């Protein structure tokens, strides 16, 4: 996989016909009997699945009315709903549950900073990519002299969100790393701050967001091979 420029095709849908309509993506796998768009219009809302632990794309924020999911992917979901003339409903779940939820029709689409890759594309259809991203490592300031790229993770405790490309890359690429998978990125950050893990690979903008909100954390380019 080319991890230097990962294409964020997070917008992925079982209902390819929506994209055929909106973006003009032709795909032979879209069946002529698929009536998902019609069903969505009839029910009056589209359900978007996401994992809101990935600022600035999706994250939980609070206002007077309680907690809500915000972020760039939510805005994208709202626009898709608007274009279809329906309301948007956001369903939050662990990142590794999203594709199953899509396949079992618990959600109509997934927008979750998700990259297209061949394995995922076997079971669901992706839209054209709307964002491209690199992987960065988030580490403790004090380890900056020891960890300068993903190669320095050999023999280290590395945390990654389960079901992500980053998890797989460390698993395959740094065999001697002790890899700890967690469902939620916030828990990974806590584990990093308390020294249980030494580094977390994640999409660069997300690493920047977490590093800027947590003192003592630093981000570095993972320099994963292209
Ligand atoms: N871009 C990575 C992937 O596709 C990680 C995405 C994680 N997204 C999230 N909302 N937690 O595997």
Coordinates of C-alpha atoms and ligand atoms in Angstrom, one line a residue:
X1 CA 0.0 0.0 0.0
X2 CA 1.1 3.5 -0.7
X3 CA 1.1 4.9 2.7
X4 CA 2.8 8.2 1.8
X5 CA -0.3 9.5 0.2
X6 CA -3.2 7.7 1.6
X7 CA -6.4 8.6 -0.1
X8 CA -9.2 9.3 2.3
X9 CA -12.1 7.8 0.6
X10 CA -14.0 7.8 3.9
X11 CA -17.2 8.2 2.2
X12 CA -18.2 4.8 1.5
X13 CA -21.5 3.4 0.6
X14 CA -23.1 0.2 -0.1
X15 CA -25.5 2.2 -2.2
X16 CA -23.4 3.0 -5.1
X17 CA -26.2 4.4 -7.0
X18 CA -26.2 7.5 -4.8
X19 CA -22.7 8.2 -6.1
X20 CA -23.5 7.4 -9.6
X21 CA -26.1 10.1 -9.2
X22 CA -24.1 12.6 -7.3
X23 CA -20.6 12.2 -8.5
X24 CA -21.1 10.4 -11.8
X25 CA -19.0 7.4 -10.6
X26 CA -19.8 4.5 -13.0
X27 CA -19.4 1.1 -11.5
X28 CA -20.4 -2.2 -13.0
X29 CA -21.1 -3.6 -9.6
X30 CA -24.1 -1.3 -9.0
X31 CA -27.1 -3.5 -9.6
X32 CA -30.0 -2.1 -11.6
X33 CA -32.4 -3.4 -9.0
X34 CA -30.8 -1.5 -6.2
X35 CA -33.5 0.8 -4.8
X36 CA -31.6 2.1 -1.7
X37 CA -31.8 5.7 -2.7
X38 CA -35.5 5.4 -3.2
X39 CA -35.8 3.8 0.3
X40 CA -33.7 6.5 1.9
X41 CA -35.9 9.2 0.3
X42 CA -39.1 7.4 1.4
X43 CA -38.0 7.1 5.0
X44 CA -36.9 10.8 4.9
X45 CA -33.4 10.4 6.5
X46 CA -30.0 8.9 5.7
X47 CA -28.0 7.1 8.5
X48 CA -24.3 7.9 8.6
X49 CA -22.1 5.6 10.6
X50 CA -18.9 7.1 12.1
X51 CA -16.4 6.7 14.9
X52 CA -16.3 10.1 16.6
X53 CA -12.8 9.9 18.1
X54 CA -11.0 11.5 15.1
X55 CA -10.8 15.3 15.2
X56 CA -11.0 17.3 13.0
X57 CA -13.1 14.8 11.0
X58 CA -15.4 13.6 13.7
X59 CA -15.4 14.2 17.4
X60 CA -17.8 14.7 20.3
X61 CA -18.4 18.2 21.5
X62 CA -20.8 19.5 24.1
X63 CA -23.1 22.5 24.0
X64 CA -26.1 23.6 26.1
X65 CA -28.2 20.8 24.5
X66 CA -25.8 18.0 25.4
X67 CA -23.2 16.2 23.4
X68 CA -23.1 16.1 19.7
X69 CA -20.9 14.8 16.9
X70 CA -19.1 17.5 15.0
X71 CA -16.4 17.7 12.3
X72 CA -15.7 17.9 8.6
X73 CA -17.1 14.5 7.8
X74 CA -20.4 15.4 9.5
X75 CA -20.6 18.5 7.3
X76 CA -20.1 16.3 4.3
X77 CA -22.8 13.9 5.5
X78 CA -25.2 16.9 6.0
X79 CA -24.5 18.0 2.4
X80 CA -25.2 14.6 1.1
X81 CA -28.5 14.4 3.0
X82 CA -29.4 17.9 1.8
X83 CA -28.7 16.9 -1.8
X84 CA -31.0 13.9 -1.4
X85 CA -33.7 16.1 0.3
X86 CA -33.5 14.0 3.5
X87 CA -32.3 14.5 7.1
X88 CA -29.0 13.2 8.4
X89 CA -28.9 10.8 11.4
X90 CA -25.4 10.1 12.8
X91 CA -24.8 6.7 14.4
X92 CA -21.6 6.5 16.5
X93 CA -19.7 3.2 16.9
X94 CA -16.2 1.7 17.1
X95 CA -14.3 2.1 13.9
X96 CA -14.0 -1.6 13.4
X97 CA -17.8 -2.1 13.5
X98 CA -18.5 0.4 10.7
X99 CA -18.1 -1.9 7.7
X100 CA -20.3 -4.6 9.3
X101 CA -22.9 -2.0 10.1
X102 CA -22.9 -0.9 6.5
X103 CA -23.1 -4.4 5.1
X104 CA -26.0 -5.3 7.5
X105 CA -27.7 -2.1 6.6
X106 CA -27.7 -0.7 10.1
X107 CA -26.3 2.4 8.4
X108 CA -26.7 3.7 4.9
X109 CA -23.2 5.2 4.5
X110 CA -20.0 5.5 6.4
X111 CA -17.9 8.7 6.6
X112 CA -15.1 8.2 9.1
X113 CA -11.8 9.3 7.7
X114 CA -11.7 5.9 6.1
X115 CA -9.2 5.1 3.3
X116 CA -10.1 2.9 0.5
X117 CA -8.0 -0.3 0.3
X118 CA -8.4 -3.4 -1.7
X119 CA -9.6 -5.5 1.2
X120 CA -12.3 -3.1 2.2
X121 CA -13.3 -2.5 -1.5
X122 CA -14.1 -6.2 -1.7
X123 CA -17.1 -5.8 0.5
X124 CA -18.3 -2.2 0.0
X125 CA -18.2 0.5 -2.6
X126 CA -16.2 3.7 -2.1
X127 CA -16.9 7.1 -3.5
X128 CA -14.2 9.1 -5.2
X129 CA -11.7 10.2 -2.6
X130 CA -12.3 13.6 -1.0
X131 CA -9.1 14.0 1.0
X132 CA -5.6 12.7 1.0
X133 CA -3.6 12.2 4.2
X134 CA -0.2 11.0 5.5
X135 CA 0.4 8.9 8.6
X136 CA 2.2 10.6 11.6
X137 CA 3.3 9.2 14.9
X138 CA 2.2 10.8 18.1
X139 CA 4.7 10.3 20.9
X140 CA 5.7 11.7 24.3
X141 CA 8.0 14.8 24.1
X142 CA 10.6 13.0 26.1
X143 CA 11.0 10.2 23.5
X144 CA 11.7 12.6 20.6
X145 CA 15.4 11.7 20.5
X146 CA 14.7 8.0 20.3
X147 CA 11.7 7.8 18.0
X148 CA 12.2 9.6 14.6
X149 CA 10.3 7.4 12.2
X150 CA 8.2 4.2 12.2
X151 CA 11.5 2.2 12.0
X152 CA 12.3 3.2 15.5
X153 CA 9.2 1.4 16.8
X154 CA 11.1 -1.9 16.7
X155 CA 10.8 -3.4 20.2
X156 CA 8.6 -0.6 21.4
X157 CA 5.0 -0.6 22.7
X158 CA 2.9 0.8 20.0
X159 CA -0.8 1.5 20.2
X160 CA -3.2 1.7 17.2
X161 CA -6.9 1.8 16.7
X162 CA -8.2 -1.6 15.8
X163 CA -9.5 -2.0 12.2
X164 CA -7.3 0.8 10.8
X165 CA -4.8 0.8 8.1
X166 CA -2.2 2.1 10.6
X167 CA -2.8 -1.0 12.8
X168 CA -2.2 -3.3 9.9
X169 CA 0.9 -1.4 8.8
X170 CA 2.6 -1.7 12.1
X171 CA 1.6 -5.3 12.4
X172 CA 3.1 -6.2 9.0
X173 CA 5.9 -3.6 8.9
X174 CA 7.4 -3.6 12.4
X175 CA 7.3 -7.2 13.4
X176 CA 9.1 -6.7 16.7
X177 CA 6.8 -3.9 17.9
X178 CA 4.5 -4.9 20.8
X179 CA 1.3 -3.8 19.2
X180 CA -1.7 -3.0 21.4
X181 CA -5.0 -2.5 19.6
X182 CA -7.7 -0.3 21.2
X183 CA -11.2 0.6 20.0
X184 CA -11.1 4.3 20.8
X185 CA -8.4 6.8 20.0
X186 CA -9.0 8.7 23.2
X187 CA -8.0 5.6 25.2
X188 CA -4.9 5.3 23.1
X189 CA -4.0 8.9 24.0
X190 CA -4.5 8.1 27.7
X191 CA -2.3 5.0 27.4
X192 CA 0.4 7.1 25.7
X193 CA 0.3 9.8 28.3
X194 CA 0.7 7.3 31.1
X195 CA 3.6 5.6 29.4
X196 CA 1.8 2.3 28.7
X197 CA 2.6 2.8 25.0
X198 CA 5.3 4.7 23.3
X199 CA 3.7 5.8 20.1
X200 CA 0.4 5.9 18.1
X201 CA 0.3 6.0 14.3
X202 CA -2.6 8.0 13.0
X203 CA -3.7 10.3 10.2
X204 CA -1.6 13.5 10.4
X205 CA -4.4 16.1 10.9
X206 CA -5.7 13.9 13.8
X207 CA -2.3 13.6 15.4
X208 CA -2.0 17.4 15.2
X209 CA -5.3 17.9 16.8
X210 CA -4.5 15.5 19.7
X211 CA -1.0 16.9 20.2
X212 CA -2.2 20.5 20.3
X213 CA -4.8 19.6 23.0
X214 CA -2.5 17.6 25.2
X215 CA 0.7 19.0 26.6
X216 CA 3.8 16.7 26.5
X217 CA 2.8 15.1 23.3
X218 CA 4.5 15.6 19.9
X219 CA 3.9 14.5 16.4
X220 CA 6.5 13.3 13.9
X221 CA 6.3 12.1 10.3
X222 CA 6.0 8.3 10.4
X223 CA 8.1 8.2 7.2
X224 CA 6.3 5.0 6.2
X225 CA 7.6 3.8 2.9
X226 CA 5.6 4.7 -0.1
Ligands
LIG1 N1 -7.6 6.5 7.9 C1 -7.5 5.3 8.7 C2 -8.1 4.1 8.1 O1 -8.9 4.3 7.1 C3 -8.0 5.5 10.1 C4 -9.4 6.1 10.2 C5 -9.9 6.1 11.7 N2 -11.1 6.9 11.7 C6 -11.8 7.1 12.8 N3 -12.9 7.8 12.7 N4 -11.4 6.7 14.0 O2 -8.0 3.0 8.5

